[in-house]
Protein backbone atom coordinates (compact mmCIF):
# COMPACT_ATOMS: atom_id res chain seq x y z
CA UNK A 1 0.00 0.00 0.00
CA UNK A 2 2.86 2.37 0.79
CA UNK A 3 4.46 1.66 -2.57
CA UNK A 4 1.16 2.17 -4.39
CA UNK A 5 0.53 5.46 -2.59
CA UNK A 6 4.06 6.66 -3.40
CA UNK A 7 3.56 5.78 -7.08
CA UNK A 8 0.26 7.64 -7.10
CA UNK A 9 -1.66 4.58 -8.30
CA UNK A 10 -4.33 4.73 -5.56
CA UNK A 11 -6.70 7.54 -4.62
CA UNK A 12 -7.73 6.24 -1.20
CA UNK A 13 -7.91 3.30 1.19
CA UNK A 14 -10.99 1.55 2.59
CA UNK A 15 -10.28 -0.26 5.87
CA UNK A 16 -13.30 -2.43 6.64
CA UNK A 17 -13.00 -2.67 10.42
CA UNK A 18 -10.70 -4.13 13.13
CA UNK A 19 -7.69 -1.87 13.72
CA UNK A 20 -4.38 -2.61 15.38
CA UNK A 21 -5.62 -5.58 17.37
CA UNK A 22 -6.37 -3.63 19.48
CA UNK A 23 -6.04 0.15 19.55
CA UNK A 24 -6.56 0.41 23.31
CA UNK A 25 -4.08 -2.30 24.33
CA UNK A 26 -1.01 -1.41 26.41
CA UNK A 27 -2.59 1.86 27.36
CA UNK A 28 -3.03 2.85 23.72
CA UNK A 29 0.56 2.17 22.68
CA UNK A 30 -0.62 -0.52 20.25
CA UNK A 31 -2.85 2.12 18.66
CA UNK A 32 0.07 4.55 18.46
CA UNK A 33 2.17 1.90 16.71
CA UNK A 34 -0.63 1.10 14.28
CA UNK A 35 -1.09 4.76 13.37
CA UNK A 36 2.63 5.06 12.66
CA UNK A 37 2.44 1.95 10.47
CA UNK A 38 -0.30 3.39 8.25
CA UNK A 39 1.14 6.91 8.14
CA UNK A 40 3.20 6.42 4.93
CA UNK A 41 0.00 5.96 2.90
CA UNK A 42 -2.67 7.47 5.18
CA UNK A 43 -0.78 10.78 5.00
CA UNK A 44 -0.94 10.71 1.20
CA UNK A 45 -4.48 9.53 0.42
CA UNK A 46 -7.82 9.47 2.30
CA UNK A 47 -7.94 6.56 4.75
CA UNK A 48 -11.61 5.69 5.21
CA UNK A 49 -12.72 3.41 8.05
CA UNK A 50 -15.67 1.54 9.50
CA UNK A 51 -15.93 -0.10 12.96
CA UNK A 52 -15.50 -3.83 13.52
CA UNK A 53 -16.07 -6.15 16.44
CA UNK A 54 -12.57 -5.35 17.76
CA UNK A 55 -13.70 -1.75 18.21
CA UNK A 56 -15.92 -2.82 21.09
CA UNK A 57 -16.64 -0.43 23.96
CA UNK A 58 -18.35 2.95 24.09
CA UNK A 59 -17.55 6.40 22.76
CA UNK A 60 -16.00 7.13 26.17
CA UNK A 61 -14.25 3.85 26.99
CA UNK A 62 -12.40 0.95 25.40
CA UNK A 63 -11.42 0.37 21.80
CA UNK A 64 -14.39 2.29 20.36
CA UNK A 65 -13.20 5.36 22.25
CA UNK A 66 -9.80 5.07 20.53
CA UNK A 67 -11.50 4.52 17.16
CA UNK A 68 -13.59 7.67 17.60
CA UNK A 69 -10.67 9.79 18.78
CA UNK A 70 -8.05 8.60 16.29
CA UNK A 71 -10.08 8.91 13.07
CA UNK A 72 -12.09 11.76 11.58
CA UNK A 73 -14.70 10.69 9.08
CA UNK A 74 -17.53 12.69 7.47
CA UNK A 75 -20.50 13.31 9.79
CA UNK A 76 -18.34 12.52 12.85
CA UNK A 77 -20.33 14.79 15.17
CA UNK A 78 -23.53 12.96 14.25
CA UNK A 79 -22.33 9.37 13.99
CA UNK A 80 -18.99 9.12 15.84
CA UNK A 81 -17.48 7.57 12.69
CA UNK A 82 -20.07 4.77 12.71
CA UNK A 83 -21.88 5.71 9.50
CA UNK A 84 -21.27 8.20 6.70
CA UNK A 85 -21.10 8.46 2.92
CA UNK A 86 -19.02 10.20 0.29
CA UNK A 87 -18.71 10.41 -3.49
CA UNK A 88 -15.65 9.61 -5.59
CA UNK A 89 -16.17 10.17 -9.29
CA UNK A 90 -19.18 8.13 -10.50
CA UNK A 91 -19.42 6.12 -7.26
CA UNK A 92 -21.33 6.77 -4.03
CA UNK A 93 -19.62 5.05 -1.09
CA UNK A 94 -21.49 4.22 2.12
CA UNK A 95 -19.84 3.11 5.35
CA UNK A 96 -22.02 1.79 8.14
CA UNK A 97 -21.53 -0.19 11.33
CA UNK A 98 -22.35 -3.89 11.29
CA UNK A 99 -21.87 -3.77 15.06
CA UNK A 100 -25.22 -2.00 15.38
CA UNK A 101 -26.67 -5.50 14.90
CA UNK A 102 -24.66 -7.01 17.75
CA UNK A 103 -23.32 -4.84 20.59
CA UNK A 104 -23.62 -1.24 19.33
CA UNK A 105 -27.39 -1.29 19.72
CA UNK A 106 -27.69 2.37 20.67
CA UNK A 107 -26.86 3.21 17.04
CA UNK A 108 -29.19 0.74 15.29
CA UNK A 109 -32.35 2.78 14.80
CA UNK A 110 -30.55 6.03 14.02
CA UNK A 111 -28.16 4.36 11.60
CA UNK A 112 -30.91 2.48 9.76
CA UNK A 113 -32.97 5.65 9.31
CA UNK A 114 -29.90 7.44 7.96
CA UNK A 115 -28.96 4.53 5.67
CA UNK A 116 -32.46 4.38 4.23
CA UNK A 117 -32.50 8.12 3.59
CA UNK A 118 -28.99 8.17 2.14
CA UNK A 119 -29.75 5.38 -0.32
CA UNK A 120 -32.98 7.05 -1.36
CA UNK A 121 -31.17 10.32 -2.04
CA UNK A 122 -28.53 8.91 -4.40
CA UNK A 123 -28.59 10.62 -7.79
CA UNK A 124 -27.80 7.79 -10.19
CA UNK A 125 -27.23 10.22 -13.05
CA UNK A 126 -24.25 11.59 -11.10
CA UNK A 127 -23.10 8.50 -9.17
CA UNK A 128 -24.45 5.43 -10.98
CA UNK A 129 -22.48 3.04 -8.76
CA UNK A 130 -23.41 2.52 -5.09
CA UNK A 131 -20.77 0.74 -3.00
CA UNK A 132 -21.06 -0.10 0.70
CA UNK A 133 -18.66 -1.26 3.38
CA UNK A 134 -19.35 -2.77 6.80
CA UNK A 135 -17.39 -5.25 8.87
CA UNK A 136 -19.44 -8.43 9.43
CA UNK A 137 -20.65 -10.03 6.18
CA UNK A 138 -24.10 -11.25 5.25
CA UNK A 139 -22.66 -14.39 3.63
CA UNK A 140 -19.53 -16.50 4.12
CA UNK A 141 -18.37 -20.09 3.60
CA UNK A 142 -15.83 -20.30 6.41
CA UNK A 143 -15.81 -23.57 8.30
CA UNK A 144 -13.95 -22.75 11.52
CA UNK A 145 -16.51 -20.63 13.36
CA UNK A 146 -20.23 -20.02 13.85
CA UNK A 147 -20.28 -16.34 12.94
CA UNK A 148 -23.49 -14.61 11.92
CA UNK A 149 -22.66 -14.98 8.23
CA UNK A 150 -22.76 -18.79 8.53
CA UNK A 151 -26.43 -18.70 9.57
CA UNK A 152 -29.46 -18.77 7.32
CA UNK A 153 -31.21 -16.25 9.58
CA UNK A 154 -28.28 -13.83 9.69
CA UNK A 155 -28.85 -10.60 11.60
CA UNK A 156 -26.93 -8.68 8.97
CA UNK A 157 -29.28 -9.85 6.24
CA UNK A 158 -32.65 -10.05 7.96
CA UNK A 159 -32.35 -7.58 10.82
CA UNK A 160 -32.61 -7.82 14.59
CA UNK A 161 -35.06 -10.44 15.91
CA UNK A 162 -37.71 -9.33 18.40
CA UNK A 163 -41.27 -10.44 19.19
CA UNK A 164 -41.18 -13.02 16.42
CA UNK A 165 -40.35 -10.37 13.81
CA UNK A 166 -37.27 -8.80 12.23
CA UNK A 167 -36.36 -5.13 12.35
CA UNK A 168 -33.90 -2.93 10.43
CA UNK A 169 -33.25 -5.41 7.59
CA UNK A 170 -30.31 -4.29 5.47
CA UNK A 171 -30.49 -6.78 2.59
CA UNK A 172 -33.95 -5.59 1.58
CA UNK A 173 -32.63 -2.03 1.47
CA UNK A 174 -29.82 -3.19 -0.79
CA UNK A 175 -32.32 -4.73 -3.20
CA UNK A 176 -34.75 -1.80 -3.09
CA UNK A 177 -32.04 0.75 -3.84
CA UNK A 178 -29.94 -1.40 -6.19
CA UNK A 179 -26.70 -1.46 -4.24
CA UNK A 180 -24.08 -2.64 -6.70
CA UNK A 181 -21.16 -3.81 -4.58
CA UNK A 182 -20.81 -4.58 -0.86
CA UNK A 183 -17.44 -4.94 0.86
CA UNK A 184 -17.18 -6.90 4.11
CA UNK A 185 -14.37 -8.29 6.28
CA UNK A 186 -14.39 -10.07 9.70
CA UNK A 187 -13.56 -13.49 8.21
CA UNK A 188 -9.78 -13.74 7.88
CA UNK A 189 -9.92 -14.80 4.25
CA UNK A 190 -11.20 -13.74 0.84
CA UNK A 191 -14.49 -14.71 -0.79
CA UNK A 192 -16.28 -13.38 -3.85
CA UNK A 193 -19.97 -14.05 -4.42
CA UNK A 194 -22.14 -14.17 -7.48
CA UNK A 195 -24.80 -11.44 -7.48
CA UNK A 196 -26.94 -12.65 -4.57
CA UNK A 197 -30.13 -11.82 -2.71
CA UNK A 198 -31.76 -13.99 -0.05
CA UNK A 199 -29.34 -16.85 -0.79
CA UNK A 200 -30.38 -16.94 -4.46
CA UNK A 201 -28.04 -16.15 -7.36
CA UNK A 202 -29.17 -13.45 -9.81
CA UNK A 203 -26.44 -13.38 -12.44
CA UNK A 204 -26.81 -10.93 -15.30
CA UNK A 205 -26.54 -13.77 -17.80
CA UNK A 206 -24.98 -17.20 -18.19
CA UNK A 207 -21.93 -15.89 -20.03
CA UNK A 208 -21.64 -12.51 -18.26
CA UNK A 209 -22.76 -12.91 -14.64
CA UNK A 210 -21.58 -9.42 -13.63
CA UNK A 211 -23.10 -7.59 -16.60
CA UNK A 212 -26.30 -5.93 -15.38
CA UNK A 213 -26.51 -8.25 -12.35
CA UNK A 214 -29.88 -8.61 -10.66
CA UNK A 215 -28.61 -8.27 -7.10
CA UNK A 216 -25.71 -6.98 -5.02
CA UNK A 217 -22.24 -8.43 -5.54
CA UNK A 218 -20.68 -9.25 -2.15
CA UNK A 219 -16.91 -9.35 -1.56
CA UNK A 220 -15.48 -10.49 1.79
CA UNK A 221 -12.03 -8.91 1.89
CA UNK A 222 -10.64 -9.91 5.27
CA UNK A 223 -7.33 -11.47 4.23
CA UNK A 224 -4.99 -8.64 5.26
CA UNK A 225 -3.72 -10.68 8.21
CA UNK A 226 -3.88 -10.57 12.00
CA UNK A 227 -2.53 -12.39 15.04
CA UNK A 228 -5.42 -14.89 14.91
CA UNK A 229 -4.33 -16.43 11.60
CA UNK A 230 -6.54 -17.55 8.72
CA UNK A 231 -10.16 -18.65 8.60
CA UNK A 232 -10.50 -21.86 6.62
CA UNK A 233 -12.82 -23.27 3.92
CA UNK A 234 -12.61 -26.96 4.78
CA UNK A 235 -16.21 -27.67 3.71
CA UNK A 236 -16.13 -25.86 0.38
CA UNK A 237 -18.87 -23.38 -0.58
CA UNK A 238 -21.74 -22.83 1.82
CA UNK A 239 -24.12 -22.08 -1.03
CA UNK A 240 -24.37 -21.74 -4.80
CA UNK A 241 -23.67 -18.03 -4.30
CA UNK A 242 -19.97 -18.62 -3.50
CA UNK A 243 -17.85 -18.03 -6.61
CA UNK A 244 -14.25 -17.83 -5.33
CA UNK A 245 -12.54 -18.45 -2.00
CA UNK A 246 -8.90 -17.86 -1.06
CA UNK A 247 -6.87 -17.61 2.17
CA UNK A 248 -3.64 -16.04 0.91
CA UNK A 249 -2.74 -12.82 2.72
CA UNK A 250 -3.55 -9.84 0.56
CA UNK A 251 -5.67 -6.80 -0.15
CA UNK A 252 -7.96 -5.59 -2.92
CA UNK A 253 -7.82 -2.93 -5.60
CA UNK A 254 -10.97 -1.22 -6.83
CA UNK A 255 -11.00 0.70 -10.11
CA UNK A 256 -14.10 2.72 -10.93
CA UNK A 257 -13.23 3.14 -14.59
CA UNK A 258 -16.23 5.17 -15.69
CA UNK A 259 -19.99 5.42 -15.18
CA UNK A 260 -20.64 1.90 -16.49
CA UNK A 261 -17.56 -0.18 -15.60
CA UNK A 262 -15.73 -1.00 -12.40
CA UNK A 263 -13.06 -3.61 -11.73
CA UNK A 264 -12.03 -5.46 -8.57
CA UNK A 265 -8.74 -7.30 -8.06
CA UNK A 266 -7.63 -9.35 -5.06
CA UNK A 267 -3.85 -9.07 -4.74
CA UNK A 268 -1.53 -11.41 -2.87
CA UNK A 269 0.75 -9.27 -0.74
CA UNK A 270 3.87 -11.47 -1.03
CA UNK A 271 4.56 -10.80 -4.70
CA UNK A 272 1.58 -8.83 -5.99
CA UNK A 273 -0.03 -11.77 -7.79
CA UNK A 274 -3.64 -11.05 -8.74
CA UNK A 275 -5.50 -14.09 -7.40
CA UNK A 276 -8.98 -12.99 -8.43
CA UNK A 277 -10.60 -10.24 -10.48
CA UNK A 278 -13.84 -9.31 -12.17
CA UNK A 279 -15.48 -6.44 -14.02
CA UNK A 280 -18.93 -5.23 -12.98
CA UNK A 281 -20.66 -3.64 -15.96
CA UNK A 282 -23.97 -1.80 -16.09
CA UNK A 283 -25.71 -0.45 -19.16
CA UNK A 284 -26.68 3.19 -18.83
CA UNK A 285 -30.34 2.32 -19.40
CA UNK A 286 -30.32 0.38 -16.13
CA UNK A 287 -29.69 3.55 -14.14
CA UNK A 288 -32.61 5.82 -15.02
CA UNK A 289 -33.26 7.68 -11.80
CA UNK A 290 -36.18 6.26 -9.86
CA UNK A 291 -36.69 3.09 -11.90
CA UNK A 292 -36.01 -0.19 -10.07
CA UNK A 293 -33.55 -2.65 -11.54
CA UNK A 294 -35.57 -5.48 -13.01
CA UNK A 295 -34.68 -8.79 -11.40
CA UNK A 296 -34.01 -11.66 -13.84
CA UNK A 297 -35.80 -14.94 -13.25
CA UNK A 298 -34.65 -16.94 -10.25
CA UNK A 299 -31.89 -19.35 -11.27
CA UNK A 300 -33.25 -22.60 -9.91
CA UNK A 301 -33.00 -25.00 -12.83
CA UNK A 302 -30.44 -27.68 -12.00
CA UNK A 303 -28.95 -27.78 -15.50
CA UNK A 304 -28.50 -24.01 -15.70
CA UNK A 305 -26.92 -23.98 -12.25
CA UNK A 306 -24.54 -26.72 -13.31
CA UNK A 307 -23.48 -24.74 -16.38
CA UNK A 308 -22.97 -21.56 -14.39
CA UNK A 309 -20.78 -23.11 -11.74
CA UNK A 310 -18.91 -25.58 -13.94
CA UNK A 311 -16.79 -22.69 -15.18
CA UNK A 312 -15.50 -22.13 -11.65
CA UNK A 313 -15.14 -25.75 -10.62
CA UNK A 314 -11.42 -25.19 -10.13
CA UNK A 315 -12.21 -22.43 -7.64
CA UNK A 316 -14.60 -24.41 -5.49
CA UNK A 317 -13.43 -26.50 -2.57
CA UNK A 318 -9.78 -25.55 -2.98
CA UNK A 319 -7.67 -23.48 -0.64
CA UNK A 320 -4.78 -22.03 -2.60
CA UNK A 321 -3.86 -19.31 -5.08
CA UNK A 322 -6.34 -19.44 -7.92
CA UNK A 323 -5.17 -17.22 -10.80
CA UNK A 324 -7.43 -19.13 -13.21
CA UNK A 325 -10.45 -17.90 -11.27
CA UNK A 326 -9.85 -14.35 -12.43
CA UNK A 327 -12.04 -14.86 -15.50
CA UNK A 328 -14.83 -16.71 -13.64
XYZ file of C-alpha atoms in Angstrom:
328
model
C 0.000 0.000 0.000
C 2.857 2.373 0.795
C 4.460 1.656 -2.565
C 1.159 2.169 -4.393
C 0.535 5.457 -2.589
C 4.056 6.662 -3.401
C 3.559 5.776 -7.078
C 0.258 7.644 -7.096
C -1.662 4.583 -8.301
C -4.330 4.732 -5.555
C -6.700 7.540 -4.616
C -7.731 6.242 -1.198
C -7.911 3.303 1.193
C -10.990 1.553 2.591
C -10.280 -0.262 5.868
C -13.299 -2.429 6.636
C -13.003 -2.672 10.424
C -10.696 -4.126 13.127
C -7.690 -1.870 13.718
C -4.376 -2.613 15.376
C -5.617 -5.578 17.373
C -6.368 -3.632 19.475
C -6.036 0.148 19.550
C -6.564 0.409 23.309
C -4.076 -2.296 24.332
C -1.010 -1.407 26.407
C -2.594 1.864 27.360
C -3.032 2.851 23.716
C 0.559 2.170 22.678
C -0.620 -0.516 20.254
C -2.846 2.124 18.656
C 0.073 4.545 18.463
C 2.172 1.901 16.707
C -0.634 1.105 14.277
C -1.091 4.760 13.374
C 2.633 5.061 12.660
C 2.443 1.955 10.467
C -0.301 3.395 8.251
C 1.144 6.914 8.145
C 3.201 6.420 4.930
C 0.000 5.963 2.900
C -2.668 7.473 5.176
C -0.779 10.783 4.998
C -0.941 10.714 1.198
C -4.476 9.533 0.418
C -7.817 9.469 2.298
C -7.938 6.559 4.754
C -11.613 5.688 5.208
C -12.721 3.410 8.046
C -15.671 1.541 9.497
C -15.927 -0.100 12.963
C -15.496 -3.832 13.515
C -16.072 -6.148 16.438
C -12.572 -5.349 17.761
C -13.702 -1.747 18.214
C -15.923 -2.820 21.091
C -16.643 -0.430 23.959
C -18.347 2.951 24.090
C -17.554 6.397 22.760
C -16.002 7.130 26.168
C -14.248 3.851 26.989
C -12.400 0.948 25.401
C -11.423 0.374 21.796
C -14.395 2.295 20.360
C -13.195 5.357 22.253
C -9.802 5.068 20.525
C -11.501 4.517 17.158
C -13.591 7.671 17.597
C -10.668 9.794 18.781
C -8.052 8.597 16.286
C -10.085 8.912 13.072
C -12.088 11.762 11.585
C -14.698 10.689 9.076
C -17.532 12.694 7.469
C -20.499 13.306 9.794
C -18.345 12.517 12.848
C -20.333 14.786 15.171
C -23.535 12.961 14.255
C -22.333 9.366 13.987
C -18.993 9.115 15.842
C -17.475 7.572 12.695
C -20.072 4.770 12.713
C -21.883 5.713 9.499
C -21.267 8.201 6.704
C -21.103 8.465 2.920
C -19.018 10.203 0.285
C -18.706 10.407 -3.485
C -15.647 9.605 -5.590
C -16.170 10.173 -9.294
C -19.179 8.127 -10.498
C -19.418 6.122 -7.257
C -21.331 6.767 -4.034
C -19.618 5.054 -1.087
C -21.493 4.218 2.120
C -19.838 3.112 5.351
C -22.021 1.788 8.143
C -21.533 -0.192 11.332
C -22.346 -3.892 11.289
C -21.868 -3.767 15.059
C -25.215 -1.998 15.378
C -26.668 -5.498 14.897
C -24.657 -7.013 17.747
C -23.325 -4.844 20.591
C -23.617 -1.244 19.334
C -27.387 -1.293 19.716
C -27.690 2.366 20.669
C -26.861 3.206 17.037
C -29.194 0.737 15.294
C -32.347 2.783 14.801
C -30.551 6.034 14.020
C -28.159 4.360 11.601
C -30.909 2.477 9.759
C -32.972 5.650 9.306
C -29.905 7.435 7.961
C -28.964 4.528 5.673
C -32.456 4.383 4.227
C -32.498 8.120 3.594
C -28.987 8.171 2.145
C -29.745 5.385 -0.325
C -32.981 7.050 -1.361
C -31.171 10.321 -2.038
C -28.533 8.905 -4.402
C -28.585 10.622 -7.793
C -27.802 7.786 -10.192
C -27.228 10.219 -13.053
C -24.255 11.590 -11.099
C -23.102 8.501 -9.173
C -24.454 5.429 -10.976
C -22.476 3.036 -8.762
C -23.407 2.516 -5.092
C -20.771 0.735 -3.002
C -21.060 -0.096 0.704
C -18.660 -1.260 3.377
C -19.352 -2.767 6.796
C -17.389 -5.247 8.869
C -19.436 -8.429 9.427
C -20.646 -10.025 6.178
C -24.095 -11.253 5.254
C -22.665 -14.387 3.634
C -19.531 -16.499 4.118
C -18.368 -20.088 3.596
C -15.832 -20.296 6.412
C -15.807 -23.574 8.299
C -13.954 -22.750 11.515
C -16.507 -20.632 13.360
C -20.228 -20.019 13.853
C -20.283 -16.343 12.937
C -23.490 -14.613 11.922
C -22.658 -14.982 8.232
C -22.765 -18.789 8.534
C -26.428 -18.697 9.567
C -29.464 -18.774 7.318
C -31.210 -16.254 9.584
C -28.275 -13.830 9.687
C -28.853 -10.601 11.598
C -26.927 -8.681 8.974
C -29.279 -9.848 6.244
C -32.645 -10.051 7.962
C -32.347 -7.578 10.821
C -32.613 -7.815 14.593
C -35.057 -10.439 15.915
C -37.714 -9.335 18.402
C -41.269 -10.443 19.195
C -41.179 -13.020 16.420
C -40.345 -10.370 13.810
C -37.266 -8.799 12.231
C -36.361 -5.134 12.351
C -33.896 -2.931 10.427
C -33.253 -5.408 7.589
C -30.310 -4.286 5.466
C -30.492 -6.783 2.591
C -33.952 -5.594 1.575
C -32.631 -2.033 1.465
C -29.816 -3.193 -0.789
C -32.323 -4.733 -3.197
C -34.753 -1.801 -3.092
C -32.039 0.748 -3.838
C -29.945 -1.399 -6.191
C -26.699 -1.458 -4.235
C -24.084 -2.637 -6.704
C -21.158 -3.807 -4.580
C -20.811 -4.580 -0.859
C -17.443 -4.938 0.865
C -17.175 -6.905 4.115
C -14.370 -8.291 6.277
C -14.388 -10.074 9.705
C -13.564 -13.486 8.210
C -9.784 -13.739 7.876
C -9.919 -14.795 4.251
C -11.203 -13.737 0.840
C -14.490 -14.705 -0.787
C -16.284 -13.377 -3.854
C -19.971 -14.049 -4.421
C -22.137 -14.175 -7.481
C -24.803 -11.439 -7.480
C -26.945 -12.649 -4.570
C -30.129 -11.819 -2.710
C -31.759 -13.986 -0.050
C -29.339 -16.853 -0.792
C -30.379 -16.943 -4.459
C -28.043 -16.155 -7.364
C -29.169 -13.446 -9.813
C -26.437 -13.381 -12.441
C -26.812 -10.932 -15.296
C -26.541 -13.772 -17.802
C -24.982 -17.200 -18.192
C -21.933 -15.886 -20.026
C -21.636 -12.514 -18.261
C -22.756 -12.905 -14.635
C -21.579 -9.422 -13.625
C -23.101 -7.591 -16.603
C -26.299 -5.933 -15.377
C -26.511 -8.245 -12.346
C -29.877 -8.611 -10.660
C -28.606 -8.267 -7.097
C -25.707 -6.977 -5.018
C -22.236 -8.426 -5.540
C -20.675 -9.251 -2.150
C -16.910 -9.353 -1.558
C -15.478 -10.486 1.794
C -12.033 -8.913 1.885
C -10.642 -9.912 5.272
C -7.326 -11.465 4.233
C -4.988 -8.638 5.256
C -3.725 -10.684 8.211
C -3.877 -10.575 12.000
C -2.528 -12.390 15.038
C -5.425 -14.893 14.911
C -4.328 -16.425 11.604
C -6.538 -17.545 8.722
C -10.159 -18.651 8.603
C -10.498 -21.857 6.618
C -12.817 -23.268 3.923
C -12.608 -26.960 4.781
C -16.206 -27.668 3.714
C -16.131 -25.856 0.383
C -18.867 -23.382 -0.585
C -21.740 -22.827 1.822
C -24.124 -22.076 -1.028
C -24.367 -21.744 -4.802
C -23.668 -18.034 -4.302
C -19.971 -18.617 -3.501
C -17.852 -18.026 -6.609
C -14.248 -17.829 -5.332
C -12.539 -18.453 -1.999
C -8.903 -17.864 -1.063
C -6.870 -17.611 2.168
C -3.635 -16.041 0.908
C -2.738 -12.823 2.716
C -3.549 -9.840 0.565
C -5.672 -6.798 -0.151
C -7.957 -5.592 -2.921
C -7.821 -2.926 -5.603
C -10.970 -1.220 -6.834
C -10.996 0.696 -10.110
C -14.103 2.722 -10.926
C -13.228 3.135 -14.592
C -16.232 5.173 -15.685
C -19.989 5.420 -15.177
C -20.640 1.902 -16.493
C -17.560 -0.177 -15.600
C -15.730 -1.001 -12.397
C -13.057 -3.606 -11.727
C -12.034 -5.465 -8.569
C -8.742 -7.301 -8.060
C -7.630 -9.350 -5.059
C -3.849 -9.067 -4.736
C -1.531 -11.413 -2.869
C 0.751 -9.268 -0.744
C 3.868 -11.466 -1.035
C 4.565 -10.798 -4.699
C 1.583 -8.834 -5.994
C -0.032 -11.771 -7.788
C -3.645 -11.054 -8.740
C -5.498 -14.094 -7.395
C -8.978 -12.989 -8.428
C -10.605 -10.244 -10.478
C -13.843 -9.315 -12.172
C -15.484 -6.437 -14.021
C -18.926 -5.235 -12.977
C -20.660 -3.642 -15.955
C -23.972 -1.802 -16.087
C -25.706 -0.451 -19.158
C -26.680 3.191 -18.826
C -30.338 2.318 -19.405
C -30.319 0.383 -16.132
C -29.688 3.552 -14.142
C -32.605 5.818 -15.017
C -33.264 7.680 -11.796
C -36.179 6.262 -9.860
C -36.695 3.093 -11.895
C -36.010 -0.189 -10.073
C -33.546 -2.649 -11.537
C -35.568 -5.483 -13.010
C -34.683 -8.795 -11.396
C -34.012 -11.662 -13.835
C -35.802 -14.935 -13.249
C -34.652 -16.944 -10.252
C -31.893 -19.349 -11.266
C -33.255 -22.600 -9.912
C -33.000 -24.997 -12.828
C -30.445 -27.682 -12.004
C -28.950 -27.777 -15.501
C -28.502 -24.005 -15.697
C -26.922 -23.977 -12.253
C -24.536 -26.720 -13.308
C -23.480 -24.742 -16.379
C -22.972 -21.561 -14.390
C -20.783 -23.105 -11.740
C -18.911 -25.581 -13.942
C -16.787 -22.692 -15.181
C -15.501 -22.126 -11.654
C -15.138 -25.751 -10.618
C -11.421 -25.193 -10.130
C -12.210 -22.426 -7.636
C -14.600 -24.411 -5.492
C -13.428 -26.497 -2.574
C -9.781 -25.553 -2.977
C -7.672 -23.477 -0.644
C -4.776 -22.027 -2.596
C -3.860 -19.312 -5.077
C -6.345 -19.441 -7.922
C -5.171 -17.225 -10.796
C -7.427 -19.130 -13.208
C -10.451 -17.902 -11.266
C -9.847 -14.352 -12.432
C -12.039 -14.861 -15.503
C -14.826 -16.706 -13.644
